[in-house]
CSV table of C-alpha atoms in Angstrom, one decimal:
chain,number,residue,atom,x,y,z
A,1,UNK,CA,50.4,-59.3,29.1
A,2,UNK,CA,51.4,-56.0,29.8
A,3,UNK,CA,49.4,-52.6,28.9
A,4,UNK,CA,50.9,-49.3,28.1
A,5,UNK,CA,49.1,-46.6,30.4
A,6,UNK,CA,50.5,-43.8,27.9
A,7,UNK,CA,47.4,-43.5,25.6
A,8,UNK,CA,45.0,-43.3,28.6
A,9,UNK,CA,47.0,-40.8,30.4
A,10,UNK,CA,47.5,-38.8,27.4
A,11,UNK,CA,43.7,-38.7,26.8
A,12,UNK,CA,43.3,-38.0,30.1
A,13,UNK,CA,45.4,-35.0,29.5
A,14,UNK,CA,43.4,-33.9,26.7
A,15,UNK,CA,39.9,-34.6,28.1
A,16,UNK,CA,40.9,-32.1,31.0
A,17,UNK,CA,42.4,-29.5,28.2
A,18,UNK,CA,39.0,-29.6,27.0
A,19,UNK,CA,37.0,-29.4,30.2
A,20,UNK,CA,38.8,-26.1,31.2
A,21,UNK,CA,38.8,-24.2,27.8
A,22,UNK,CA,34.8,-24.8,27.8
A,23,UNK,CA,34.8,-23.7,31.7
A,24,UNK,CA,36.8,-20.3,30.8
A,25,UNK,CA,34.6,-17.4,31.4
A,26,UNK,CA,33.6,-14.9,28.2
A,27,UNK,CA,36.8,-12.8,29.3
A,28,UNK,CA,39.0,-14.9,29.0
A,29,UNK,CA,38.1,-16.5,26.2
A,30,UNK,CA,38.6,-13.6,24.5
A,31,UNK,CA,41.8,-12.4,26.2
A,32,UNK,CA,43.1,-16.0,24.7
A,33,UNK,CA,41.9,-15.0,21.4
A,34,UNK,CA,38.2,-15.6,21.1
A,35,UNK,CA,35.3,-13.8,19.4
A,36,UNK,CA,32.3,-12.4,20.6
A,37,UNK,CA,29.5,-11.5,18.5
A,38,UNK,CA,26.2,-9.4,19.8
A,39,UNK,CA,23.2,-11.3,19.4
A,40,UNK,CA,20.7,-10.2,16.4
A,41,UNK,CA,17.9,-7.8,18.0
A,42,UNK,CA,14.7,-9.1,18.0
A,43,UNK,CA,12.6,-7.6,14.5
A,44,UNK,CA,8.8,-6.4,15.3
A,45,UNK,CA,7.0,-6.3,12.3
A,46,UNK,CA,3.6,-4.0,13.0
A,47,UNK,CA,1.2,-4.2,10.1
A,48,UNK,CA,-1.1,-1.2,8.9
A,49,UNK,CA,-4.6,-0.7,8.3
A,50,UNK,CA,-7.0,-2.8,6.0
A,51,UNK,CA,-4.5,-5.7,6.4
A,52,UNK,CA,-3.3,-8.2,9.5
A,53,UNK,CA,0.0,-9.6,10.5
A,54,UNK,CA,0.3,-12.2,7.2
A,55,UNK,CA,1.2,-9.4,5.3
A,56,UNK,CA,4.3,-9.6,6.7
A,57,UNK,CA,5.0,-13.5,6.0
A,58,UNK,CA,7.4,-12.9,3.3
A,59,UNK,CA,9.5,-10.8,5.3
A,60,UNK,CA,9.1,-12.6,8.1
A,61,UNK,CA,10.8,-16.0,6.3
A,62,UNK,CA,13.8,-14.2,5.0
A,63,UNK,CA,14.9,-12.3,8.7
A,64,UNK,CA,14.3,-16.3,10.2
A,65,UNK,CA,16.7,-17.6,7.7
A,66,UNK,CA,19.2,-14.8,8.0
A,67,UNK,CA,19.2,-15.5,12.2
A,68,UNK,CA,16.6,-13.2,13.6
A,69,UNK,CA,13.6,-13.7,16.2
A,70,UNK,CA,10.6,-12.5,14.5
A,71,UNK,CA,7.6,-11.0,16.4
A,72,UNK,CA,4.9,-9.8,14.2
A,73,UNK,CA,1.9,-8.4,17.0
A,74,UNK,CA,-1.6,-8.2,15.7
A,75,UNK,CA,-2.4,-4.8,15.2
A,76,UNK,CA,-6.2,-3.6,16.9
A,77,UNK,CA,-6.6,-1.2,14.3
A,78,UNK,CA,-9.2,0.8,17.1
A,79,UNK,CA,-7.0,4.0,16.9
A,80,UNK,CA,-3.8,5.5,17.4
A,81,UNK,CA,-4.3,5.9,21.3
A,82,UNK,CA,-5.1,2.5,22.1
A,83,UNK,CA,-3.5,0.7,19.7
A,84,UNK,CA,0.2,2.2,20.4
A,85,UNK,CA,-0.5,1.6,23.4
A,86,UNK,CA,-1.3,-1.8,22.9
A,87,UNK,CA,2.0,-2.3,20.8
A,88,UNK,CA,4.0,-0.8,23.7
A,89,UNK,CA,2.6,-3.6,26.4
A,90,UNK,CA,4.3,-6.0,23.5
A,91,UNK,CA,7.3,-4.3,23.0
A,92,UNK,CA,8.0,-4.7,27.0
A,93,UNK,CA,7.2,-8.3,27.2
A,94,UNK,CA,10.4,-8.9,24.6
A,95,UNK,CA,13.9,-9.1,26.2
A,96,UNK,CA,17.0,-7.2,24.3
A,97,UNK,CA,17.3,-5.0,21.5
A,98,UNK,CA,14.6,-4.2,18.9
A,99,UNK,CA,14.2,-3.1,15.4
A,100,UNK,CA,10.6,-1.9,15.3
A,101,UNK,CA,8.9,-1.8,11.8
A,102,UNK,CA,5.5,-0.4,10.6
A,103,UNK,CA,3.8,-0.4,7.4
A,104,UNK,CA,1.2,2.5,6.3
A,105,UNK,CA,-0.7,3.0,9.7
A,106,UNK,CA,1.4,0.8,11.5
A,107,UNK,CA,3.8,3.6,11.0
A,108,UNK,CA,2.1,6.1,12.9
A,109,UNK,CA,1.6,3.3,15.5
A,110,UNK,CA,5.2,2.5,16.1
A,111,UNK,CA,6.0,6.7,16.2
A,112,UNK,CA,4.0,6.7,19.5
A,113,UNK,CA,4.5,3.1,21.2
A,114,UNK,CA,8.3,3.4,20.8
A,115,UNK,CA,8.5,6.5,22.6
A,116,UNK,CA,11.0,6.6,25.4
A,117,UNK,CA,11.9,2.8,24.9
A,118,UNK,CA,15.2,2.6,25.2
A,119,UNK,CA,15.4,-1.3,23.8
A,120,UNK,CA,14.1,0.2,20.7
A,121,UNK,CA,17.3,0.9,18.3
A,122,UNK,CA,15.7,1.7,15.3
A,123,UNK,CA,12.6,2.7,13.4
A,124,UNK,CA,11.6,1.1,9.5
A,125,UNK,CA,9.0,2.8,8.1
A,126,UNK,CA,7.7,1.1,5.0
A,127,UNK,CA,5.3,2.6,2.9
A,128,UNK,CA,4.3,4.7,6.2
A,129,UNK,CA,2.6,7.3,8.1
A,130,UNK,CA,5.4,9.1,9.9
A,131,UNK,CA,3.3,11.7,12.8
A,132,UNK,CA,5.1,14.1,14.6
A,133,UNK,CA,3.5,14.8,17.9
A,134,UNK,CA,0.5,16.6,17.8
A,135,UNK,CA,-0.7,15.9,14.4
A,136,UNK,CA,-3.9,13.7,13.0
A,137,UNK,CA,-3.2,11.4,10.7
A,138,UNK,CA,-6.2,12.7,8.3
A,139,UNK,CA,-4.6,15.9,8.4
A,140,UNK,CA,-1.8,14.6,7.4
A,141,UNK,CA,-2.6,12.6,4.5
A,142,UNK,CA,-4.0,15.6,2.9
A,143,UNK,CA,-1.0,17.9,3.0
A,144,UNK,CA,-0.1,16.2,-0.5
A,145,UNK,CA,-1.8,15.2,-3.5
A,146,UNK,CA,-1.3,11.8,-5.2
A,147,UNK,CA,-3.4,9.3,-2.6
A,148,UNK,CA,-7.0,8.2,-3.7
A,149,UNK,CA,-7.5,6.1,0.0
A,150,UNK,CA,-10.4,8.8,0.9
A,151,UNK,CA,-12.8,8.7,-2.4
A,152,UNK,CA,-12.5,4.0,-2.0
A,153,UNK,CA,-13.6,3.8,2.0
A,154,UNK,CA,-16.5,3.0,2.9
A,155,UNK,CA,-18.2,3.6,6.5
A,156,UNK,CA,-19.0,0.4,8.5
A,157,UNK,CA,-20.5,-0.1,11.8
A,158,UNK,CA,-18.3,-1.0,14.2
A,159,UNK,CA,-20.6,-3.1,16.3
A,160,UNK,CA,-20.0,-0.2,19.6
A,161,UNK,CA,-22.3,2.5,17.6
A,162,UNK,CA,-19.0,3.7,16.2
A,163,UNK,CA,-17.7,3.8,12.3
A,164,UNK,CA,-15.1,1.2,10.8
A,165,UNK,CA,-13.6,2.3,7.6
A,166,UNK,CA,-13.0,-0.4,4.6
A,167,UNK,CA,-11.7,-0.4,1.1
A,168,UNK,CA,-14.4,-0.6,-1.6
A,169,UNK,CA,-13.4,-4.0,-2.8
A,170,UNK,CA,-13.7,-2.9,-6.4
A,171,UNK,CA,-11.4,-0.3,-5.6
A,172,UNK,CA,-9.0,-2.5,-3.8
A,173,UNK,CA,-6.1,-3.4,-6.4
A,174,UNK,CA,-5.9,0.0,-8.3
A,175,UNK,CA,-5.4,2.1,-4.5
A,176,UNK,CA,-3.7,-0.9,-2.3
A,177,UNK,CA,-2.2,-3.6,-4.3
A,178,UNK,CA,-1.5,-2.0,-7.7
A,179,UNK,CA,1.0,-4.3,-8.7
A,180,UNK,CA,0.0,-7.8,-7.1
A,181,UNK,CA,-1.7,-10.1,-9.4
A,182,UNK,CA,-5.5,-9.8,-9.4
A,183,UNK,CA,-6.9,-13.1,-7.9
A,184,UNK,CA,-4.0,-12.1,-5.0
A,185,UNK,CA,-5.0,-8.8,-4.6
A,186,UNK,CA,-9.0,-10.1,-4.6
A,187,UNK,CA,-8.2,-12.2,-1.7
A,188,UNK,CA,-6.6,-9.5,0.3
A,189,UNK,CA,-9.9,-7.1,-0.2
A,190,UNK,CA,-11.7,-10.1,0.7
A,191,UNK,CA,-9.9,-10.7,4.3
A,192,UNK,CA,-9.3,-6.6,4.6
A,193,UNK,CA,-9.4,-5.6,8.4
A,194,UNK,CA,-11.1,-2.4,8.8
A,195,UNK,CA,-10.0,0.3,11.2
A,196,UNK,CA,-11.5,2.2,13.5
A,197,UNK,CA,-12.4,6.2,11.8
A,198,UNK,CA,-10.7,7.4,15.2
A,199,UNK,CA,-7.2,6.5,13.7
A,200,UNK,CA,-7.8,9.3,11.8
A,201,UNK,CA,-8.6,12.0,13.8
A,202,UNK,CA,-6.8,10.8,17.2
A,203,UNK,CA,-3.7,13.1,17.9
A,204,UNK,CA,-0.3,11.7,17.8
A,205,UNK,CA,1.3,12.5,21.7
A,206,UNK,CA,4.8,11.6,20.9
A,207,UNK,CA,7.3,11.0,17.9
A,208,UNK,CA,9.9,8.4,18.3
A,209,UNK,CA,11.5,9.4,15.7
A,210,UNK,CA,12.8,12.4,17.0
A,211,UNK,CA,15.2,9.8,19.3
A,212,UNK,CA,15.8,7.0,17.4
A,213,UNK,CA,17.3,6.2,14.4
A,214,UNK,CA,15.4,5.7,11.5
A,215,UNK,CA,15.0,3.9,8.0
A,216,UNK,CA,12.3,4.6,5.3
A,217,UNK,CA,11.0,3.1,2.3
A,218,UNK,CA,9.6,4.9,0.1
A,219,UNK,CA,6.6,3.4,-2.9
A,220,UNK,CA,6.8,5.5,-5.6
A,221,UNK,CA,3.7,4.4,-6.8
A,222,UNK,CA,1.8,4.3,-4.0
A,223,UNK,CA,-1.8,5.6,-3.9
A,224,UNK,CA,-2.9,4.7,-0.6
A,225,UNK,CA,0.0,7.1,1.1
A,226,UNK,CA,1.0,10.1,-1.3
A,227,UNK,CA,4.5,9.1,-2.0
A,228,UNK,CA,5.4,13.1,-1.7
A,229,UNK,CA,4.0,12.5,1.6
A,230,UNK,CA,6.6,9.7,2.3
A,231,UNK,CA,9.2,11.5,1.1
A,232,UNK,CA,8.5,15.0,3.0
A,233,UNK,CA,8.3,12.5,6.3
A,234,UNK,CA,11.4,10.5,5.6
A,235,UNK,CA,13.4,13.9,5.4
A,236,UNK,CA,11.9,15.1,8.3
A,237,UNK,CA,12.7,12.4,10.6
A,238,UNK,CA,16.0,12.5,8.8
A,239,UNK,CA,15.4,9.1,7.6
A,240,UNK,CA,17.9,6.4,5.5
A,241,UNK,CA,15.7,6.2,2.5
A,242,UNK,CA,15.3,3.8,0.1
A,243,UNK,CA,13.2,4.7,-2.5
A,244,UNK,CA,11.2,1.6,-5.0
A,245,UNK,CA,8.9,1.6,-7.9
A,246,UNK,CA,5.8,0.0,-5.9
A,247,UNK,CA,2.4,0.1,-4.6
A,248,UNK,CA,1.5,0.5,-1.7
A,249,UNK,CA,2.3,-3.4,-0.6
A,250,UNK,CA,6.0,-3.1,-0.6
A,251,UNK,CA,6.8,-5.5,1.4
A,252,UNK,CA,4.5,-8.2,-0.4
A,253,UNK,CA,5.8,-7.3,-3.6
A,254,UNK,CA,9.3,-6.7,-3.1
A,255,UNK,CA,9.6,-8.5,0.0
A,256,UNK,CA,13.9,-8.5,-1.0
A,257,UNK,CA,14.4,-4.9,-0.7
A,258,UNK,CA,12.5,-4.5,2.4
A,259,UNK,CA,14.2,-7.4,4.1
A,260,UNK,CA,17.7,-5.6,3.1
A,261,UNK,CA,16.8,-2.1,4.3
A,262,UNK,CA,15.7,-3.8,8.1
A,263,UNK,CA,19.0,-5.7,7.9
A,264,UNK,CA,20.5,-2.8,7.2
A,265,UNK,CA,19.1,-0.8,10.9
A,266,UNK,CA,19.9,-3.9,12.2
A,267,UNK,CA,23.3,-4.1,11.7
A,268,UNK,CA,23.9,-0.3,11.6
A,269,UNK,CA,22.6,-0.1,15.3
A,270,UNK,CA,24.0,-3.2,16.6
């Protein structure tokens, strides 16, 4: 019986087609009609003060399902110095492009650590702090009226023969979590992480802001941060603002928005 070689050899000849349109370098591929897409930067979520990295976990889900790495640092909370500082050490351990993100303190955090980082592409400030260099973040907060943070803390020792400062639980949900339902805002006073009262009076040595481009979200019904204060630092650092009817847990409570406004300096600085 005799057997046609014609199928082999023609799946021989396709086999090989195969092998050398994998083996074409980028180039190429793309001279033949290709596509290249950038890879998504990396999204580093850095939380504020009286909270921990979990506060993020809402936005943290949606970027991984839309394609992005996710790194959400623990912040010290020990003061501005050290703990931008800190945040800069992680920023150089990731490779690539960054979209760096702070909430309330961790605003004022991200202002300094992001300084001269070139990987950085652009600033989200949610519900934030926005320093330029040289000011104290207690000065600061006082410029406008509308916060009630300084009547709830109260002064705990730090263990060092310093002062932590904490949120009077009873005061918790009407200054942090205004619009989160009670038993969930009770469990976040419960696990609050205080901060060092040096985050308060250290002095901000640089402003990232001034370099990078920068997104802002804006709680109108914040009264931890006075929104006019927000507002006044989103249009100094010539911010894309997003303003939303919140407390000051925006990205707990509408996790959406705040998802869409870092996918938006994502792609915009891509």
């Amino acid at each position: 019986m005799t057997i046609s070689r014609r199928p082999l050899l023609l799946g021989a000849v396709v086999a090989a087609g195969t092998l050398a349109a994998t083996a074409l370098p980028a180039s190429a591929a793309s001279a033949t009609g290709g596509t290249h897409s950038k890879p998504k930067p990396t999204v580093v979520l850095v939380h504020g003060a009286f909270a921990d990295a979990s506060s993020w976990s809402a936005v943290t889900s949606r970027l991984q399902k839309a394609g992005y790495t996710v790194v959400a640092p623990a912040n010290p909370l020990r003061g501005l110095t050290s703990d931008a500082a800190y945040i800069s050490a992680i920023l150089k351990t990731i490779d690539g492009p960054k979209v760096v993100v702070g909430h309330s303190y961790g605003g004022a955090v991200i202002t300094q650590a992001a300084a001269g980082d070139a990987s950085v592409k652009a600033l989200v400030y949610v519900a934030a702090f926005v320093p330029d260099k040289g000011e104290q973040l207690g000065e600061l907060g006082a410029r406008f009226p509308g916060s009630q943070l300084s009547d709830a803390l109260q002064p705990l020792p730090d263990g060092a023969g310093g002062t932590d400062l904490a949120i009077q639980t009873a005061k918790f949900h009407a200054v942090f979590t205004a619009d989160l339902p009670a038993a969930t805002s009770a469990l976040l006073g419960a696990s609050q992480r205080p901060i060092s009262a040096a985050a308060f009076t250290d002095v901000a040595t640089a402003a990232a802001w001034r370099d990078i481009p920068s997104w802002a979200v804006v709680a109108a019904q914040d009264r931890a941060i006075a929104p006019d204060l927000e507002r006044f630092e989103a249009k100094r650092a010539g911010s894309h603002t997003t303003v939303v009817d919140s407390s000051h847990v925006v990205m707990i409570s509408h996790p959406d928005l705040v998802t869409k406004v870092i996918k938006s300096a994502a792609t915009a600085t891509s």
